[in-house]
Tab-separated table of C-alpha atoms in Angstrom:
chain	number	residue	atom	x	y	z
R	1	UNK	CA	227.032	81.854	137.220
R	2	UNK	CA	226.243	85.863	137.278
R	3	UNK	CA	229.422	86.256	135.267
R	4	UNK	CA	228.332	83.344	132.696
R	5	UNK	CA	224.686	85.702	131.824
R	6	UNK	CA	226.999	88.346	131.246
R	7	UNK	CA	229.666	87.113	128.955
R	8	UNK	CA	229.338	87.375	125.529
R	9	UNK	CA	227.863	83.813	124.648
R	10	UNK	CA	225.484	84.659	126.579
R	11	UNK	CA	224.574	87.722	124.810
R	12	UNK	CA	224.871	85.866	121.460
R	13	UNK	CA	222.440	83.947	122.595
R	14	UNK	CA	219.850	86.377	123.953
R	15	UNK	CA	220.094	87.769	120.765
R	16	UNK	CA	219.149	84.971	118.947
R	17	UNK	CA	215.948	84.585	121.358
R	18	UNK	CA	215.310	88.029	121.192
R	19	UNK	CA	215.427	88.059	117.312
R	20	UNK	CA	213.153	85.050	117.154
R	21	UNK	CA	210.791	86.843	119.267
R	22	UNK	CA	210.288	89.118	116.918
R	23	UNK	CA	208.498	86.293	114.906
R	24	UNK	CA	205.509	86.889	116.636
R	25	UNK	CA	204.897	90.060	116.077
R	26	UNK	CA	205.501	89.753	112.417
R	27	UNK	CA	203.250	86.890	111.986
R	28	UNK	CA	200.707	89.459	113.523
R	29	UNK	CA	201.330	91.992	110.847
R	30	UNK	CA	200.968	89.232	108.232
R	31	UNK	CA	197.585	88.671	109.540
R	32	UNK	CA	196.469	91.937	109.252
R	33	UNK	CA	197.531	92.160	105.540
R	34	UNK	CA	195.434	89.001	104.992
R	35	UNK	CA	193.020	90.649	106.681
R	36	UNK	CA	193.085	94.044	105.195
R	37	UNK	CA	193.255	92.244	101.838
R	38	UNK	CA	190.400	90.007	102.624
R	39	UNK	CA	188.190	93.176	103.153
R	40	UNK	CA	189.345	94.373	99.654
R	41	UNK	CA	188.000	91.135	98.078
R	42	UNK	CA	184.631	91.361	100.010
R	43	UNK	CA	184.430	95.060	98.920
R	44	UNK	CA	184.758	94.220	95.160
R	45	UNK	CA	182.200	91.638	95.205
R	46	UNK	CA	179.530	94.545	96.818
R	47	UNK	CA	180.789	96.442	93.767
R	48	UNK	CA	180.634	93.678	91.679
R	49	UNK	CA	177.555	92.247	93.154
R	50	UNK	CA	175.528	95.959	92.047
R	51	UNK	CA	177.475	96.371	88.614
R	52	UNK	CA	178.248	93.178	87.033
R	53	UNK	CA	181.363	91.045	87.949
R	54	UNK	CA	184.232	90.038	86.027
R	55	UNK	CA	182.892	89.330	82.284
R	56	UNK	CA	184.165	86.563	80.122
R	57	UNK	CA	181.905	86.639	76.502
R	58	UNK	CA	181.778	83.791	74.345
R	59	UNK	CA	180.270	84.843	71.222
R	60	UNK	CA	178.038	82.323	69.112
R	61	UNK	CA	177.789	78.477	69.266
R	62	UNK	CA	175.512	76.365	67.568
R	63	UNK	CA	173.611	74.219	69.969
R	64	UNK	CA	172.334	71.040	67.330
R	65	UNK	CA	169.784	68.334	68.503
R	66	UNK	CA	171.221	64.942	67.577
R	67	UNK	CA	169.774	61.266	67.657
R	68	UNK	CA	172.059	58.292	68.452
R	69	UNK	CA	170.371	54.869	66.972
R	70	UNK	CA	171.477	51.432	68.281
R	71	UNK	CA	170.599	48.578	65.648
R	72	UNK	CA	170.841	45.159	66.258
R	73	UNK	CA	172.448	42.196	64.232
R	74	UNK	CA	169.282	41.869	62.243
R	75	UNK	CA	169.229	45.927	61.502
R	76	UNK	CA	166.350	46.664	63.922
R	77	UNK	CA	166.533	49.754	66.337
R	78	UNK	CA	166.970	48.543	69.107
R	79	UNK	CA	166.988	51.724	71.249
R	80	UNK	CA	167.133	55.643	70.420
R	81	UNK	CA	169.608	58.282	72.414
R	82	UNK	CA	168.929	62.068	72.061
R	83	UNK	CA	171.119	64.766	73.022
R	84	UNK	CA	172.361	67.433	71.996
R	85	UNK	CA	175.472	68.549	69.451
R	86	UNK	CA	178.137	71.651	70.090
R	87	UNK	CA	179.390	73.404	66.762
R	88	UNK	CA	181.502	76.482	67.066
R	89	UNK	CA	182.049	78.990	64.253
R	90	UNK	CA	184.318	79.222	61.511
R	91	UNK	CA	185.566	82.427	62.315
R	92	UNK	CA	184.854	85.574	64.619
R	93	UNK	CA	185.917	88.611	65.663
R	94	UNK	CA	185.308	90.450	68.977
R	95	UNK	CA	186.317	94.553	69.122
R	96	UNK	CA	185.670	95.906	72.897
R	97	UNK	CA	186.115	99.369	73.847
R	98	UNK	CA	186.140	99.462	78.142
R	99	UNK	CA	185.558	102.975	79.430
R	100	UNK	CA	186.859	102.318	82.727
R	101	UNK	CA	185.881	104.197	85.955
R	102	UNK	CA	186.310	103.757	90.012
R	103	UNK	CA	183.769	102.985	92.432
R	104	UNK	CA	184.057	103.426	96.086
R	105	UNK	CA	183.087	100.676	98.299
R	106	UNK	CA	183.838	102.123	102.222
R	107	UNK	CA	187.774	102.781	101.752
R	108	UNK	CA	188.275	100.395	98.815
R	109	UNK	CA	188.299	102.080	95.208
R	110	UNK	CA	187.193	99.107	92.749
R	111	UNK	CA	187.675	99.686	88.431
R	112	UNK	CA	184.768	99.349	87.015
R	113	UNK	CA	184.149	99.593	82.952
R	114	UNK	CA	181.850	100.119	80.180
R	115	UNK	CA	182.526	98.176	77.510
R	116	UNK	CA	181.017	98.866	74.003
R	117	UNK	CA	180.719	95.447	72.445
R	118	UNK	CA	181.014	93.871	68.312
R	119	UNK	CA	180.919	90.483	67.549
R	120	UNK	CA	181.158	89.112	64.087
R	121	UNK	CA	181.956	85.834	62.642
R	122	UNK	CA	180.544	82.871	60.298
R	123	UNK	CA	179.394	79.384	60.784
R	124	UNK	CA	180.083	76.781	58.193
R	125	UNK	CA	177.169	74.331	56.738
R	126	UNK	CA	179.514	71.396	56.389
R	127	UNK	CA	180.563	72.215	60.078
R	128	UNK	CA	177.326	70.198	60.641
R	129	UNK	CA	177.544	67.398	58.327
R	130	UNK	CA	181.583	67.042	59.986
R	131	UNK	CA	180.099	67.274	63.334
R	132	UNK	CA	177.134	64.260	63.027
R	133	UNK	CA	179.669	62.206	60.586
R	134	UNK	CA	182.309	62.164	63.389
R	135	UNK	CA	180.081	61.328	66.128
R	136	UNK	CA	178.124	58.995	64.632
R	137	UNK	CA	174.322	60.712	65.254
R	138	UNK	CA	171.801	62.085	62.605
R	139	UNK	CA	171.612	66.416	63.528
R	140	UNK	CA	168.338	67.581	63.107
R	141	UNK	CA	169.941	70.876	61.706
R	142	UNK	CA	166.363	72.210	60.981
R	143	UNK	CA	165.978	72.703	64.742
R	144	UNK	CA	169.305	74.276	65.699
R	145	UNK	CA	169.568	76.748	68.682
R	146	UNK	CA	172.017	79.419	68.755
R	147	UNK	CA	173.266	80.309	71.772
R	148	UNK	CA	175.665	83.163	73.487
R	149	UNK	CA	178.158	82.755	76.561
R	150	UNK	CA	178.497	85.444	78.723
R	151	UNK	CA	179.935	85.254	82.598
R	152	UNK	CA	177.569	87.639	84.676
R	153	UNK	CA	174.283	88.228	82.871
R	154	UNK	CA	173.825	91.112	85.674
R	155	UNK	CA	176.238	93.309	83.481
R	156	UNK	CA	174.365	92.792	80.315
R	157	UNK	CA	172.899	96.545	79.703
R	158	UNK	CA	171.604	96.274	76.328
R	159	UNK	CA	171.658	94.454	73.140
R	160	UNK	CA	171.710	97.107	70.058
R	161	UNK	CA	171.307	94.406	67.327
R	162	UNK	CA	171.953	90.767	66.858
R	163	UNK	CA	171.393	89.754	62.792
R	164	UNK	CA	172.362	86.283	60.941
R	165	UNK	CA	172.279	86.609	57.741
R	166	UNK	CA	171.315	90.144	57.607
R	167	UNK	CA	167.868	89.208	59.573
R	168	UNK	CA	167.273	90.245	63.171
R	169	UNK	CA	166.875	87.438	65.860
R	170	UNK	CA	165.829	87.802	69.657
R	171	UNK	CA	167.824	86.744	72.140
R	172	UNK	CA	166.043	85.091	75.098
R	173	UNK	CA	167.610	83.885	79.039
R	174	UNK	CA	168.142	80.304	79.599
R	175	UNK	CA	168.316	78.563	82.275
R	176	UNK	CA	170.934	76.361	80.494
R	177	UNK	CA	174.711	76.533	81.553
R	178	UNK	CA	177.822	75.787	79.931
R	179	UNK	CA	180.964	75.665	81.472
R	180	UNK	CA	179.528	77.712	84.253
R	181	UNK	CA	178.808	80.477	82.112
R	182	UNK	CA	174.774	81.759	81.489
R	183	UNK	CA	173.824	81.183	78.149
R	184	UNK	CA	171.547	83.478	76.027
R	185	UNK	CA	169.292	80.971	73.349
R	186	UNK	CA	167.766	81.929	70.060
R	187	UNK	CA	166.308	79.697	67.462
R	188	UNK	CA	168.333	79.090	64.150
R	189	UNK	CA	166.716	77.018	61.518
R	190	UNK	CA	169.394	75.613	59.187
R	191	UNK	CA	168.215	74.104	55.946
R	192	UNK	CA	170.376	70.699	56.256
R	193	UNK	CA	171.118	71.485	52.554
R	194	UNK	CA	172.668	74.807	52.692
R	195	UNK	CA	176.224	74.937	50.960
R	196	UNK	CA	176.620	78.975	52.307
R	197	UNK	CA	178.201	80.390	55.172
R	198	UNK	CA	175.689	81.671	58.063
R	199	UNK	CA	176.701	85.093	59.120
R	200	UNK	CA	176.380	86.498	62.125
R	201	UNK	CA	176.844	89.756	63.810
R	202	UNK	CA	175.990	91.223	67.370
R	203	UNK	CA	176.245	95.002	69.213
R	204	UNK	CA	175.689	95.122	72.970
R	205	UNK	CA	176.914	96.994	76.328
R	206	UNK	CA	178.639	95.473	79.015
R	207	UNK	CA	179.474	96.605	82.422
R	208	UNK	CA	181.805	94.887	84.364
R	209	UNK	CA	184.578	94.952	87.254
R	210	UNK	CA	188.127	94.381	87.410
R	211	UNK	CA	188.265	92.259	84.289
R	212	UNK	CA	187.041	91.585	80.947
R	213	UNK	CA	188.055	88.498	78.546
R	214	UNK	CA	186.672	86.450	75.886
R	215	UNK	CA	186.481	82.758	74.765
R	216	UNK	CA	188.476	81.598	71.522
R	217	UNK	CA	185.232	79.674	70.432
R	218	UNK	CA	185.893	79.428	66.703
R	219	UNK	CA	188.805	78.396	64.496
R	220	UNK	CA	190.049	81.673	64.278
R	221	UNK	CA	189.198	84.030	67.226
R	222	UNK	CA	190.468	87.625	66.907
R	223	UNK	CA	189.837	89.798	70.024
R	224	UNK	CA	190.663	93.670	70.518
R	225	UNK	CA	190.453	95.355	73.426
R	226	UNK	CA	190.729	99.026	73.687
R	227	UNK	CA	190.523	101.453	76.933
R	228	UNK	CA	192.697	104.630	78.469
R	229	UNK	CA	193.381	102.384	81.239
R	230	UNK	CA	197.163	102.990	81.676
R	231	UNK	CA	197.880	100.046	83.673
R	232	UNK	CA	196.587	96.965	82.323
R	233	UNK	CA	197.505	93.366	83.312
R	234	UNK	CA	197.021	90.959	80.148
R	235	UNK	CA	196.179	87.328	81.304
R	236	UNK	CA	194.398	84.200	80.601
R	237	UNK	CA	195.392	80.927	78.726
R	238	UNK	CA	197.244	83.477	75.655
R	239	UNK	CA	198.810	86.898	75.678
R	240	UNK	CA	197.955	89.000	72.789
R	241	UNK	CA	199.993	89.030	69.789
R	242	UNK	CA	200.178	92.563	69.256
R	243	UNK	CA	200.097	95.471	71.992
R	244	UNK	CA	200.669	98.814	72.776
R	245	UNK	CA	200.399	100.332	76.249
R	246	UNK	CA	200.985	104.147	76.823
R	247	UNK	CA	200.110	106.514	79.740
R	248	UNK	CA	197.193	107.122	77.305
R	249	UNK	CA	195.886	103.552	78.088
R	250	UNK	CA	196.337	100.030	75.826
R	251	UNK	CA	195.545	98.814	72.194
R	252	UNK	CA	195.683	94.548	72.376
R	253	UNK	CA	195.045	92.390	69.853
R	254	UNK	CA	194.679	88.225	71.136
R	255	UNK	CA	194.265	85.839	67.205
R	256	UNK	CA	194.092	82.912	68.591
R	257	UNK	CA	193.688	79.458	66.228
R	258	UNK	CA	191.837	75.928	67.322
R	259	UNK	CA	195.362	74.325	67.781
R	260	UNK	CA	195.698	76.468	70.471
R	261	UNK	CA	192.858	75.239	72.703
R	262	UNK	CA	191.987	72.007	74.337
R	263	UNK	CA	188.970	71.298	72.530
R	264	UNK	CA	187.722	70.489	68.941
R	265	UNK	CA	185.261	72.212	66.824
R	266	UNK	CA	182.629	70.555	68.138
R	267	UNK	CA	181.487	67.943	71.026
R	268	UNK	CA	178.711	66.437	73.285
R	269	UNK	CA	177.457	69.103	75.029
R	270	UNK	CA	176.725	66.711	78.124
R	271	UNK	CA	180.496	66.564	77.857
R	272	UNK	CA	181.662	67.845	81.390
R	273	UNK	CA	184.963	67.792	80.360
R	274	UNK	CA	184.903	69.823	77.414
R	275	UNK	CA	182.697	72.111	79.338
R	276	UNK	CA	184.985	72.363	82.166
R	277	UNK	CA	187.704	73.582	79.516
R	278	UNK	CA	185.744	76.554	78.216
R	279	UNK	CA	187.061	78.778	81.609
R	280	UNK	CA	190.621	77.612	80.935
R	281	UNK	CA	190.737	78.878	77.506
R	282	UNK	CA	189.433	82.481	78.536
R	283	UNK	CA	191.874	85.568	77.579
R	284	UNK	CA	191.900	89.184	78.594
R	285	UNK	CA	192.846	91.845	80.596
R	286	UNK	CA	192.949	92.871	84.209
R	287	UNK	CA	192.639	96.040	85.408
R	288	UNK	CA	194.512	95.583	88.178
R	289	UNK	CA	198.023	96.384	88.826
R	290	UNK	CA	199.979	92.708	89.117
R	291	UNK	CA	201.345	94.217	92.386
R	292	UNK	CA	198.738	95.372	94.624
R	293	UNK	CA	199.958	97.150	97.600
R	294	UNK	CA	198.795	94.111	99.858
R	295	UNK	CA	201.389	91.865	97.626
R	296	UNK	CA	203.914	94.768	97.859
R	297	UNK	CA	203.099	94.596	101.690
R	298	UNK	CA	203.554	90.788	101.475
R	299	UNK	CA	206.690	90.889	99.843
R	300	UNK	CA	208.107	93.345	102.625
R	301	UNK	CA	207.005	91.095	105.416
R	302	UNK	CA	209.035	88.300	103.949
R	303	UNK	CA	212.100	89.727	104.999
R	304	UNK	CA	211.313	91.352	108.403
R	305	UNK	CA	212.892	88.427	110.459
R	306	UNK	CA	216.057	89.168	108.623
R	307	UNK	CA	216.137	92.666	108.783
R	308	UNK	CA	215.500	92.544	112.188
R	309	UNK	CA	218.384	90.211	112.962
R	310	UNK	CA	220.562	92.769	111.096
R	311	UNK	CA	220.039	95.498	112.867
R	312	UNK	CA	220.267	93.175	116.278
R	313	UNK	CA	224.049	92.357	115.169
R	314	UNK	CA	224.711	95.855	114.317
R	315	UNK	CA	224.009	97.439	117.678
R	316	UNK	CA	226.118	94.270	119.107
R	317	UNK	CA	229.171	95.170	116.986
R	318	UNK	CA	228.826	98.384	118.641
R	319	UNK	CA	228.610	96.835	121.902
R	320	UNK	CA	232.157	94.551	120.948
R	321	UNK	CA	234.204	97.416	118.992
R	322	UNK	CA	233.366	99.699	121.740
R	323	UNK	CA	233.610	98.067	125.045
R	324	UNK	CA	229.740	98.943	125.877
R	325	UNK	CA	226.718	97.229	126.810
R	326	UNK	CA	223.407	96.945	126.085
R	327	UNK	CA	220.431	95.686	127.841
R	328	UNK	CA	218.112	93.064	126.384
R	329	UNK	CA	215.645	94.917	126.843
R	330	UNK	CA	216.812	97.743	124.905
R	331	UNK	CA	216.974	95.131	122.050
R	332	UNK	CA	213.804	94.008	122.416
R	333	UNK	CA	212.391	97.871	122.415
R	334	UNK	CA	214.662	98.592	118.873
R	335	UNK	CA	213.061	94.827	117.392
R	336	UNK	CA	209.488	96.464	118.506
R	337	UNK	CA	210.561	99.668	116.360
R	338	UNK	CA	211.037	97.872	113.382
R	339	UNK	CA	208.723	95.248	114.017
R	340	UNK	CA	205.798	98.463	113.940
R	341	UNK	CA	207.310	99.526	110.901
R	342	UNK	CA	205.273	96.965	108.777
R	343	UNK	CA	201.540	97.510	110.701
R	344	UNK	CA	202.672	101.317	109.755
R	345	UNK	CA	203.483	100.709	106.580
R	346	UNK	CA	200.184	98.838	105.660
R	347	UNK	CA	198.123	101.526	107.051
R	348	UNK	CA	199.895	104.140	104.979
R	349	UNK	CA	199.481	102.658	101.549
R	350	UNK	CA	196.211	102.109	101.663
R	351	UNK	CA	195.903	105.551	101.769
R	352	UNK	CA	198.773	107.604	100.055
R	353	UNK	CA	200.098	104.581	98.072
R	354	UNK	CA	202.722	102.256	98.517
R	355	UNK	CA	206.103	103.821	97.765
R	356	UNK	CA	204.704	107.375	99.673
R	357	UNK	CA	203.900	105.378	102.683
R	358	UNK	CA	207.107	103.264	102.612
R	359	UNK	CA	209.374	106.434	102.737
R	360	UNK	CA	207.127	107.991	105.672
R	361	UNK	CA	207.260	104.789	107.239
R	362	UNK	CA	210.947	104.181	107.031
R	363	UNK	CA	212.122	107.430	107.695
R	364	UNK	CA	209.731	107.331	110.833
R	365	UNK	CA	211.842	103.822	112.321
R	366	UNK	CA	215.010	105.192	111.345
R	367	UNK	CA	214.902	108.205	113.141
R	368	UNK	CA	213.415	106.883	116.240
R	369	UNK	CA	215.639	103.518	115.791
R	370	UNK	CA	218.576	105.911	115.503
R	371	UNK	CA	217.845	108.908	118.303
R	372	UNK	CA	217.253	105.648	120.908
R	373	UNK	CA	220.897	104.590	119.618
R	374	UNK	CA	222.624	107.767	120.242
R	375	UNK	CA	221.031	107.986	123.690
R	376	UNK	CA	221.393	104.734	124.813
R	377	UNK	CA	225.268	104.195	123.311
R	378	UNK	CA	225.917	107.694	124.540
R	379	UNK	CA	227.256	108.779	121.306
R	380	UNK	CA	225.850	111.153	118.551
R	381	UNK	CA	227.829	108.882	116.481
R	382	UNK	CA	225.950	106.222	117.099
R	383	UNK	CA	223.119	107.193	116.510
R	384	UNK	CA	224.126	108.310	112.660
R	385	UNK	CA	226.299	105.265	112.318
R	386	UNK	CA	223.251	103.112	113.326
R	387	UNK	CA	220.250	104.750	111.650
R	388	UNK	CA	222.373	105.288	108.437
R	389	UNK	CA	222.377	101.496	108.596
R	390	UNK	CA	218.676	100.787	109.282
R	391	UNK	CA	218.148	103.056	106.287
R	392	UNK	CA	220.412	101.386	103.580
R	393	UNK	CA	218.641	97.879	104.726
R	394	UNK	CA	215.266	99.873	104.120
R	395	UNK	CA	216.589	101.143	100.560
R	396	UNK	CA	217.698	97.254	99.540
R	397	UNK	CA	214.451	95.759	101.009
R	398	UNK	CA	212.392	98.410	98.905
R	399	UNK	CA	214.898	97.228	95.776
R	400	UNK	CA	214.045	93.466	96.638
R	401	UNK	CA	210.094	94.762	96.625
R	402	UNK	CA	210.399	96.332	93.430
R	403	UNK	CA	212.970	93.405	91.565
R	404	UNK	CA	210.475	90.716	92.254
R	405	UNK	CA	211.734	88.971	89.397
R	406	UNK	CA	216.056	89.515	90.868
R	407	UNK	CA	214.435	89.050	93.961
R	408	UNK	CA	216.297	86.243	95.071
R	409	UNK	CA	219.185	87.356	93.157
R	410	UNK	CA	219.846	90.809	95.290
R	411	UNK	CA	219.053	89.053	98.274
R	412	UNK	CA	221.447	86.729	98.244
R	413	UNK	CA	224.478	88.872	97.361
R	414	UNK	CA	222.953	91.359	100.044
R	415	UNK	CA	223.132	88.369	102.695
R	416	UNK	CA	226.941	86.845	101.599
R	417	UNK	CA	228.259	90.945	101.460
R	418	UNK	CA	226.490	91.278	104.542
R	419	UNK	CA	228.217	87.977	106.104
R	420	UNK	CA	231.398	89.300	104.581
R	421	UNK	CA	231.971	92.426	105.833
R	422	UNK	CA	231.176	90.856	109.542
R	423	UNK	CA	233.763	88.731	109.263
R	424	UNK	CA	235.891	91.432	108.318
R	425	UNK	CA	235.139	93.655	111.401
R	426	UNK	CA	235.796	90.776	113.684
R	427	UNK	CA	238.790	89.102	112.368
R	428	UNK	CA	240.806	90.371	115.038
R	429	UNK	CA	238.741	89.825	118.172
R	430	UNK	CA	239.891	87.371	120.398
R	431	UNK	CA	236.030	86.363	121.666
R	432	UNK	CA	237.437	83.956	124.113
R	433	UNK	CA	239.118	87.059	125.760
R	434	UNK	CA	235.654	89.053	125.391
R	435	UNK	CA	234.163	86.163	127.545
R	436	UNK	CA	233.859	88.666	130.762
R	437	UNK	CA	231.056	91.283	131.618
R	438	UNK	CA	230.491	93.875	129.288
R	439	UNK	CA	230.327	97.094	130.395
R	440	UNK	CA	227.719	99.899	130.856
R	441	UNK	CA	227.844	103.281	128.983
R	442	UNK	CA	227.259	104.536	132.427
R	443	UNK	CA	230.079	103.183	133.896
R	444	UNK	CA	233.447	103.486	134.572
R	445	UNK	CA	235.948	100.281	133.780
């Protein structure tokens, strides 16, 4: 039986125990990224919370009382129903200008921005006859209200001017919603006979975090969006047409059509499924970098488990080619190594970035990894052999990081040259006759 625990199946399988050991550990260090990222979130929305959040602006909407009459056979009204008719514009364009800045919130720097804000665009008159002929009501046009989306009314730092037609209106807080966005109301008498386009135009300052986009509410929404942001991530329901992105910052421009939306020109506005489509259609920009260092730290823990069983099978080649032996708890004390490397790693990049704090961290496990391989094995050799091992899986796990698209690509061909190349080490060892106690560096055979 004492033989048996110290053959070589029996190390196999140790191994294999030992390596799924490791799990727990790693499952700890995924934690703490959740953690550590969850703390990120709650520090944006302080930020946010002080500054203005995430804006999404929706320009100008008519909002048209309507009346719904029920006859019956004989012609009679037989009931009334009022509510309330959505008519977007003809055309509009929004030019934003985001002078973007960090905050500090504990550790956490958040983007914050400025943003400088022009709407113009034009609703048409026979918009409104369309709108009541399709539905079927009777717009009282005479009492129309116009109204303005905007996400976080918090952010809303001034309004320069607002003009239709050339004339100045007021815009006044509602407690009206749509879509989950606050709405901003000012009266619009529209003579029901007016053949002319109604003009409008608007100027105000914004101040929001993290991300700015707008709504295509018209049948031809144009949207440019201007900062010295360097690193911008363009997102939403349409990427913009034209772009150009320097280390001087970004110049988009989003023209986006009614074909491309969900929604019509005009509906119900009781119509909470229209209204639910307003968030979907939203465009912009983050300014955010698509991989944060908690997804970069993500990524890496993904392969840990792997890694780890790697570097298990490397030190037992070593043991096989060499006649030596190792104890299981020396491969439980290299899996700890490694395993740290990851709770070091996240700590790092939070502070000196990700790629800075992946080389310290690396180079940290490999040298320890490889100075407790030369002194256990009893061979300088080792030691180099083994740590210049650890470090080429740390180069191709930091090229699997960065390829997130080739991802599974380079890990794959990694795994069948890795599979490979063990097969070709051990072609000619007769395991059956390794089936007898190893032994120690220590000892003599």
């Amino acid at each position: 039986m004492f033989r048996w625990t110290q053959s070589i199946t029996a190390k196999v399988l140790g191994i294999g125990v030992l390596a799924l050991l490791m799990l727990i550990p790693l499952n700890q260090a995924d934690g703490i990224v959740r953690e550590r990222e969850a703390m990120r979130t709650t520090a944006v929305a302080r930020v946010a919370g002080g500054w203005g959040g995430a804006q999404t602006l929706g320009g100008f909407l008519l909002a048209v009382p309507a009346r719904a009459e029920v006859h019956d056979s004989n012609g009679r009204i037989v009931s009334v129903q009022d509510s309330t008719h959505i008519v977007l514009a003809d055309e509009m364009t929004t030019i934003a200008d985001l002078t973007v800045e960090r905050r500090s919130s504990g550790m956490y720097e958040v983007p914050v921005y400025t943003s400088d804000v022009t709407i113009r665009g034009r609703f048409l008159p026979e918009d409104l006859v369309r709108a009541g002929e399709e539905s079927g009501t009777m717009l009282s046009a005479g009492k129309t209200e116009l109204r303005l989306l905007i996400a976080d009314t918090r952010g809303l730092q001034g309004i320069t001017a607002a003009t239709v037609d050339g004339r100045p209106i007021r815009l006044a807080s509602s407690a009206a919603t749509m879509g989950g966005y606050s709405v901003l109301t000012a009266p619009l008498p529209v003579d029901p006979t007016r053949t002319t386009p109604i003009d409008f135009a608007l100027t105000l300052r914004i101040a929001g975090t993290e991300a700015f986009s707008a709504l295509p509410l018209a049948r031809a929404s144009t949207l440019r969006l201007r900062s010295s942001w360097a690193d911008p991530s363009f997102a939403g329901a349409m990427l913009p047409g034209r772009r150009s992105v320097t280390a001087k910052g970004f110049d988009a421009t989003w023209q986006v059509m009614d074909l491309n939306r969900s929604y019509g020109q005009h509906w119900d506005a009781a119509n909470a499924d229209v209204n639910n489509r307003l968030a979907a259609s939203a465009f912009g920009v983050k300014l955010v970098k698509p991989g944060s260092v908690y997804q970069q730290n993500d990524r890496a823990g993904k392969y840990g488990l792997l890694f780890i069983a790697l570097t298990f099978v490397a030190f037992f080649l070593f043991e096989v080619l060499k006649g030596l032996r190792l104890h299981p708890v020396q491969y439980l004390l290299v899996g700890a190594a490694m395993a740290s490397f990851y709770v070091l790693l996240l700590a790092l990049s939070e502070q000196i970035g990700f790629a800075s704090a992946y080389l310290v961290a690396a180079a940290t496990v490999v040298f320890i990894v490889g100075g407790y391989a030369a002194a256990a094995l009893r061979a300088r050799t080792a030691g180099l052999v083994l740590g210049g091992v650890l470090a080429l899986v740390y180069a191709i796990l930091y090229g699997l990081i960065g390829a997130e698209q080739y991802a599974l690509l380079i890990g794959s061909v990694v795994l069948v040259v890795v599979i490979a190349l063990l097969m070709y080490l051990t072609r000619r060892i007769d395991w059956y006759a390794y089936n007898v106690p190893f032994t120690s560096p220590t000892e003599t055979p």
